[in-house]
Coordinates of C-alpha atoms and ligand atoms in Angstrom, one line a residue:
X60 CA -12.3 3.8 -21.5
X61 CA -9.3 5.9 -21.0
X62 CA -5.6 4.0 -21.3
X63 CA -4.6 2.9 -17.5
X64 CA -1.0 4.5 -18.3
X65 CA -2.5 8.1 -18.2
X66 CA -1.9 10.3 -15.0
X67 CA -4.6 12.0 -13.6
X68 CA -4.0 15.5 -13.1
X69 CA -2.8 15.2 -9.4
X70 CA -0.2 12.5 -10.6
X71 CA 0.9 14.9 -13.3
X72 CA 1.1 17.5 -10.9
X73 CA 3.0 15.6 -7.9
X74 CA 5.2 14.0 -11.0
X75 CA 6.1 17.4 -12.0
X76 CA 7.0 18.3 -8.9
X77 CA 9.1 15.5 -8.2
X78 CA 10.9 16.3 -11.3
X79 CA 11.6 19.7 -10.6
X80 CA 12.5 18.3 -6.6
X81 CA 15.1 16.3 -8.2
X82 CA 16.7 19.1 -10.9
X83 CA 17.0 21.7 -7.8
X84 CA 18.6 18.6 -5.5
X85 CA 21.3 18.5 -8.1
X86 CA 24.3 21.1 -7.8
X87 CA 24.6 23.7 -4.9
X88 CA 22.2 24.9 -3.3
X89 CA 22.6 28.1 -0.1
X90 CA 19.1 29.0 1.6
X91 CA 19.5 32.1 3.7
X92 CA 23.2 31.2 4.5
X93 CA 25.2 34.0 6.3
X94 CA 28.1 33.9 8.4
X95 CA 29.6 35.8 11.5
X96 CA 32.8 34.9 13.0
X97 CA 32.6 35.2 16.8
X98 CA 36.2 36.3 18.0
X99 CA 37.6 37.8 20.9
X100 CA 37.5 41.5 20.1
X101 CA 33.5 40.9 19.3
X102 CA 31.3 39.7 16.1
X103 CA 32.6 40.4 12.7
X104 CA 30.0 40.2 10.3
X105 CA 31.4 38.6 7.1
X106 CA 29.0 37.2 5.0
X107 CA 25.3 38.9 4.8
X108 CA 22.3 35.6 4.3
X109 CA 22.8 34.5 0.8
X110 CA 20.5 32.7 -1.4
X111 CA 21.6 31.2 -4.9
X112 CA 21.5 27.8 -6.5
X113 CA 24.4 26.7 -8.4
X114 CA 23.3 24.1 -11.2
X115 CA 24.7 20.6 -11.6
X116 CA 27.3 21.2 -14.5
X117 CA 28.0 24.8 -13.8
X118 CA 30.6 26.9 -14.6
X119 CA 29.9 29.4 -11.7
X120 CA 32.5 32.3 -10.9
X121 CA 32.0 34.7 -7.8
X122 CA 34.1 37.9 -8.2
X123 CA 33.8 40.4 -5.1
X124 CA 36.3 43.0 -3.0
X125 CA 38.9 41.8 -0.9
X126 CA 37.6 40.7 2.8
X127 CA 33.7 40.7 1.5
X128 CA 33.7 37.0 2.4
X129 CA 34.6 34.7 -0.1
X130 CA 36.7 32.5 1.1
X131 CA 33.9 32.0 3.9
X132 CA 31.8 31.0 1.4
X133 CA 33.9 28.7 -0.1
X134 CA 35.0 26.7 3.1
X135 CA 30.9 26.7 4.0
X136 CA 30.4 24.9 0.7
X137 CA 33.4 22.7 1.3
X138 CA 32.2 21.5 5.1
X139 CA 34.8 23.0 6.6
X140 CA 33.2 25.9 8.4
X141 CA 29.9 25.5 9.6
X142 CA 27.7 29.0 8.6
X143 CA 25.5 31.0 11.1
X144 CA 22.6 30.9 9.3
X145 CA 20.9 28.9 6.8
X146 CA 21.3 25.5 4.6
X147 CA 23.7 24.2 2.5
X148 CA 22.9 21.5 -0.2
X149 CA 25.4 19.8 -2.3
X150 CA 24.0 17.5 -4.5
X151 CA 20.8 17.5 -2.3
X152 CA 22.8 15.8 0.8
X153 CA 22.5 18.8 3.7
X154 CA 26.5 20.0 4.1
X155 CA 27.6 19.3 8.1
X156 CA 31.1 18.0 7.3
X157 CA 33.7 18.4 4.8
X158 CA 32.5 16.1 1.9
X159 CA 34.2 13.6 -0.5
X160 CA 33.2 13.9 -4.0
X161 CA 34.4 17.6 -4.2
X162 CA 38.1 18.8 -5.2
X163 CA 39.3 21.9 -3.5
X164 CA 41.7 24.5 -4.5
X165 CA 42.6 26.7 -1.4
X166 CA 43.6 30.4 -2.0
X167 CA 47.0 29.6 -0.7
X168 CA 48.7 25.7 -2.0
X169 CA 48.5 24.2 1.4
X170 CA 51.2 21.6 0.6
X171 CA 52.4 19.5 2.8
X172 CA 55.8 20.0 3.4
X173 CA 57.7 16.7 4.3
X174 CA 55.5 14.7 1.1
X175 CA 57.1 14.9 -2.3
X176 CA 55.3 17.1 -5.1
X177 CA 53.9 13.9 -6.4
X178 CA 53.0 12.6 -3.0
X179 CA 51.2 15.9 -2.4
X180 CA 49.2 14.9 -5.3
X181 CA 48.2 11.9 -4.1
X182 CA 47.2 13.0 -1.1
X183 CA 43.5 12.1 -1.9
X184 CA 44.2 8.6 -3.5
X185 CA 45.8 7.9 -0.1
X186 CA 43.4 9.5 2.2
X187 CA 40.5 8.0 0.5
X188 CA 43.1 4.7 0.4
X189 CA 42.0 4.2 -3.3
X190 CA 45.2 2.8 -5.5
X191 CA 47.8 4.9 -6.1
X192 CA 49.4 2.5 -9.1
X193 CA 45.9 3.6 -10.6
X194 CA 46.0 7.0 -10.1
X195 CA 49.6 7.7 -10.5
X196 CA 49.8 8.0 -14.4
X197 CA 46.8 10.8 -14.2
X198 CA 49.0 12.5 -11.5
X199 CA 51.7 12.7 -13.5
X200 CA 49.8 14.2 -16.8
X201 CA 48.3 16.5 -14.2
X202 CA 51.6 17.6 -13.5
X203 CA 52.9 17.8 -17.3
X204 CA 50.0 19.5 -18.2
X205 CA 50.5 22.3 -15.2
X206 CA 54.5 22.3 -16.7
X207 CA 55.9 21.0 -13.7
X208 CA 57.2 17.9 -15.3
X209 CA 60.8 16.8 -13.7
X210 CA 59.7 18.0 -10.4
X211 CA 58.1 15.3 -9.2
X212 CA 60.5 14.5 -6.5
X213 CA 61.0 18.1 -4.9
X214 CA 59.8 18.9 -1.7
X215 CA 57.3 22.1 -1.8
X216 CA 60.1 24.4 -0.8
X217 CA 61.8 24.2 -3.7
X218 CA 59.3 25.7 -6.0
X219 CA 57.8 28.8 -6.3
X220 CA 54.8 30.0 -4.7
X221 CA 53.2 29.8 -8.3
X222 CA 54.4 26.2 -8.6
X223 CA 53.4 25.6 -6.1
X224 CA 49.6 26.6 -6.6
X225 CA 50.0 24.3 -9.7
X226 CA 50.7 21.5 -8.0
X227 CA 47.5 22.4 -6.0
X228 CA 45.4 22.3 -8.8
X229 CA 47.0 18.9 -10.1
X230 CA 45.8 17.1 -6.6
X231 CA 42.1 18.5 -6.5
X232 CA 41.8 17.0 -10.3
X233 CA 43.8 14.1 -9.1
X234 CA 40.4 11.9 -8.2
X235 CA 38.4 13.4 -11.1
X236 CA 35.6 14.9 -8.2
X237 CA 32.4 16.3 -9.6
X238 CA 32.7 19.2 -8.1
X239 CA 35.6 21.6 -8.0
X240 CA 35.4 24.5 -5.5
X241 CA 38.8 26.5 -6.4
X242 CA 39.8 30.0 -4.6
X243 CA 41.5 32.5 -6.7
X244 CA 43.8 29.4 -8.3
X245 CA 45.4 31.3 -10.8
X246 CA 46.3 34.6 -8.4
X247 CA 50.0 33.3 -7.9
X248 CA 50.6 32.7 -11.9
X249 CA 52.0 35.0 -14.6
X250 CA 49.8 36.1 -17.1
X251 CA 50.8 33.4 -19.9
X252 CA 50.4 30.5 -17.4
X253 CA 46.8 31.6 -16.5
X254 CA 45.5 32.3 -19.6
X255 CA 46.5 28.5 -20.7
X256 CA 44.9 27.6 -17.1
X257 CA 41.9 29.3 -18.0
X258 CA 41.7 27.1 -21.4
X259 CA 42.9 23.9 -19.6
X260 CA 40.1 24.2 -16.8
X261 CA 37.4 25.3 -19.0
X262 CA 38.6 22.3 -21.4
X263 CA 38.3 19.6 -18.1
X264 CA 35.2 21.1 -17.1
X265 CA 33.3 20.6 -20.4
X266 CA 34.9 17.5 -21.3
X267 CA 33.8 15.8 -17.5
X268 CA 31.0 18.2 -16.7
X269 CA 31.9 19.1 -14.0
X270 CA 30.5 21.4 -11.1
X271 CA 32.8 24.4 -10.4
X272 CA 32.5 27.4 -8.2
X273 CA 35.4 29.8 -8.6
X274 CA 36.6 32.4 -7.1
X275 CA 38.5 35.3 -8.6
X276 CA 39.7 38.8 -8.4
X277 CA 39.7 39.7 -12.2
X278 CA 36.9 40.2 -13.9
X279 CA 37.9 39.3 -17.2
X280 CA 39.1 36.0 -16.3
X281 CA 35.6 35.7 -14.7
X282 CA 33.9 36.4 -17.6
X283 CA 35.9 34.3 -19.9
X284 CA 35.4 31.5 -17.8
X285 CA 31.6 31.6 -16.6
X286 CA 28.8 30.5 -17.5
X287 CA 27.4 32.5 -14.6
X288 CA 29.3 36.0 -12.7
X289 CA 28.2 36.3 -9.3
X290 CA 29.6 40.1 -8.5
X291 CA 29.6 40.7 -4.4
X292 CA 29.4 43.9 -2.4
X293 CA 31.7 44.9 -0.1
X294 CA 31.9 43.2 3.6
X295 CA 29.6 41.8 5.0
X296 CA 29.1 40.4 1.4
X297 CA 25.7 40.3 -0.3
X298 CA 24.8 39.5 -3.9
X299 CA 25.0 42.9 -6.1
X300 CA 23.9 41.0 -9.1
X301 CA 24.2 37.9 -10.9
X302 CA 25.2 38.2 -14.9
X303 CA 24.9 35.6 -17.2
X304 CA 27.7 35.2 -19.8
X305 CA 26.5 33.5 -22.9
X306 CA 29.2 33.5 -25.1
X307 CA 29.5 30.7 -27.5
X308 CA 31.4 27.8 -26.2
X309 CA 34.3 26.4 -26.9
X310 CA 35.9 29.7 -25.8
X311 CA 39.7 30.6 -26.8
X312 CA 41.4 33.6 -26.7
X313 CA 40.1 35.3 -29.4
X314 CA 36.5 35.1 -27.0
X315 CA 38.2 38.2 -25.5
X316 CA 37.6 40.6 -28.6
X317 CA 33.8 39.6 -29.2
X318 CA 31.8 42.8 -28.4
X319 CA 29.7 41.0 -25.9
X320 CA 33.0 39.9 -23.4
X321 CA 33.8 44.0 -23.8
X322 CA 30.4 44.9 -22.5
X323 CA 29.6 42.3 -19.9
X324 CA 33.3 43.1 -18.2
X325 CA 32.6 47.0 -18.0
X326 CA 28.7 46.4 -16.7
X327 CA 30.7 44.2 -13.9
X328 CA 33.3 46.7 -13.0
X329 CA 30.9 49.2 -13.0
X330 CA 29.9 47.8 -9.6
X331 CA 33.4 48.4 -8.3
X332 CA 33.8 51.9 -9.6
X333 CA 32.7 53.2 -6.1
X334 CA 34.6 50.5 -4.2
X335 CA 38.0 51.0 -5.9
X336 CA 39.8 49.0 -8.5
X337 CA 39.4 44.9 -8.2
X338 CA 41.7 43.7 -10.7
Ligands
ATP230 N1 38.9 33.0 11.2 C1 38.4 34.3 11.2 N2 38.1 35.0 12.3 C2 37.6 36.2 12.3 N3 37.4 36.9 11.2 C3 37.6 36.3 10.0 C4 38.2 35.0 9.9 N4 38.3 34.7 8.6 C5 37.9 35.7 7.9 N5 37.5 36.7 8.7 C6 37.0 38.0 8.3 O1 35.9 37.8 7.5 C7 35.9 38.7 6.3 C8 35.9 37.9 5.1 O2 37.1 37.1 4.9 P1 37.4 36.2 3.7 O3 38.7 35.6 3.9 O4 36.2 35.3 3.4 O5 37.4 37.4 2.5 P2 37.7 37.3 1.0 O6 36.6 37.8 0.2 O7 38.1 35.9 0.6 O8 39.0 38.2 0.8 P3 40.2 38.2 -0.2 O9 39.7 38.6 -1.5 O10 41.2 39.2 0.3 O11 40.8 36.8 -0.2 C9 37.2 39.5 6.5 O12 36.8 40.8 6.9 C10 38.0 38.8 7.6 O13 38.6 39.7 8.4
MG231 MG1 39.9 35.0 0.0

């Protein structure tokens, strides 16, 4: 007689199935998701219906042409705007409002002005009402580590509109979330400070594998950064192609001058030769 621990072929199949159910739950997940904003002077079609499945652990990076729509896609994934069309899953649970476990980096810092620079950091402990003695001593490194060290106490008009993206980072790490949706985060920075961002996020991504969707405008940042390029048309946004970047990681600097970074950003900006320059 046969051991009663083996499956029969239907068991096999449905475990299978199950399986793969379970590793496409994981992540994010768009089924035919489009967008049109209804406004007063008519429809304005901004995001075409968008299929793509971002995998648990991810480091996913959408590049596309100003006004094709990615913001919208980023506040979809986020809860914050519900799409025309379609299905959002994030971590298999259906997305209808915004959501907790995910940290968000807006395209412009958002602070709020009466709280302090650490206070705006904290914003999440104290939302989600979660200790801030806790939390604080992470909110500070965060701060350190972005070089904004001594301005703890200054209210967001007293920094710079790249400071004051940094401290925008610092407070969608602040609750370590396992997902990290972040819209063009480094666009306010000088070069020098990015390129440490870039190594500092892809660092904190690896080290807590984490989920992140990015957004940028340059396609060598993209690249660097990816494990996955996402290249957009023009509005209403579509997907033009999806590249995947498979240079050996950990990445540094010197990842720039392998052949392979060379030829994956000119196949990219190929795409934009007809729509103008990108970055
Ligand atoms: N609230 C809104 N009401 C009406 N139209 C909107 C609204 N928000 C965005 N749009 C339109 O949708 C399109 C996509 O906007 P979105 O902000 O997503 O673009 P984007 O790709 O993020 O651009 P950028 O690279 O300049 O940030 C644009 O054409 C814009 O005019
Ligand atoms: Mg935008």
């Amino acid at each position: 007689m046969k051991p009663a621990t083996r499956m029969s072929a239907d068991q096999r199949s449905a475990h299978l199935r199950l399986v793969s159910d379970r590793a496409d739950a994981s992540g994010i997940k768009l089924s035919g998701v489009s967008k049109t904003y209804r406004t007063r002077d008519g429809d304005v079609p901004s995001l075409r219906p968008l299929d793509f499945h971002i995998r648990d652990g991810e480091f996913f990076v959408v590049v596309g042409p100003s006004g094709c729509g990615k913001s919208t896609l980023l506040k979809m994934i986020s809860g914050l705007l519900p799409p025309s069309t379609g299905d959002i899953l994030v971590e298999g649970e259906r997305v209808t409002q915004p959501h907790g476990n995910v940290g968000i980096v807006f395209q412009n810092a958002l602070l709020l002005p009466w709280r302090t620079i650490l206070g705006n950091v904290l914003l999440p402990i104290d939302m989600k009402r979660l200790p801030r003695g806790k939390y604080l001593p992470r909110a500070k490194e965060l701060l350190k580590l972005v070089g904004l060290e001594g301005f703890e106490k200054k209210l967001p008009w007293q920094l710079s509109g790249g400071m004051q993206q940094r401290a925008s980072i610092c407070r969608a790490l602040v609750h370590d979330p396992k997902i990290m949706l972040m819209d063009e985060p480094f666009g306010a920075l000088d070069a020098m400070t990015r390129e440490r961002m870039n190594v500092e996020l892809m660092r904190i991504q690896r080290e807590t594998r984490k989920t992140v969707l990015l957004i940028t405008h340059s396609i060598p940042e993209a690249v660097f950064l990816a494990d996955r390029v996402l290249v957009m048309t023009e509005r209403p946004g579509a997907i033009a192609a999806i590249y995947d970047v498979p240079l050996p990681r950990p990445r540094s600097l010197e990842t720039m001058a392998d052949p392979l970074f060379t030829e994956l950003v000119q196949r990219i900006r190929k795409h934009f030769f007809t729509q103008g320059a990108l970055d």
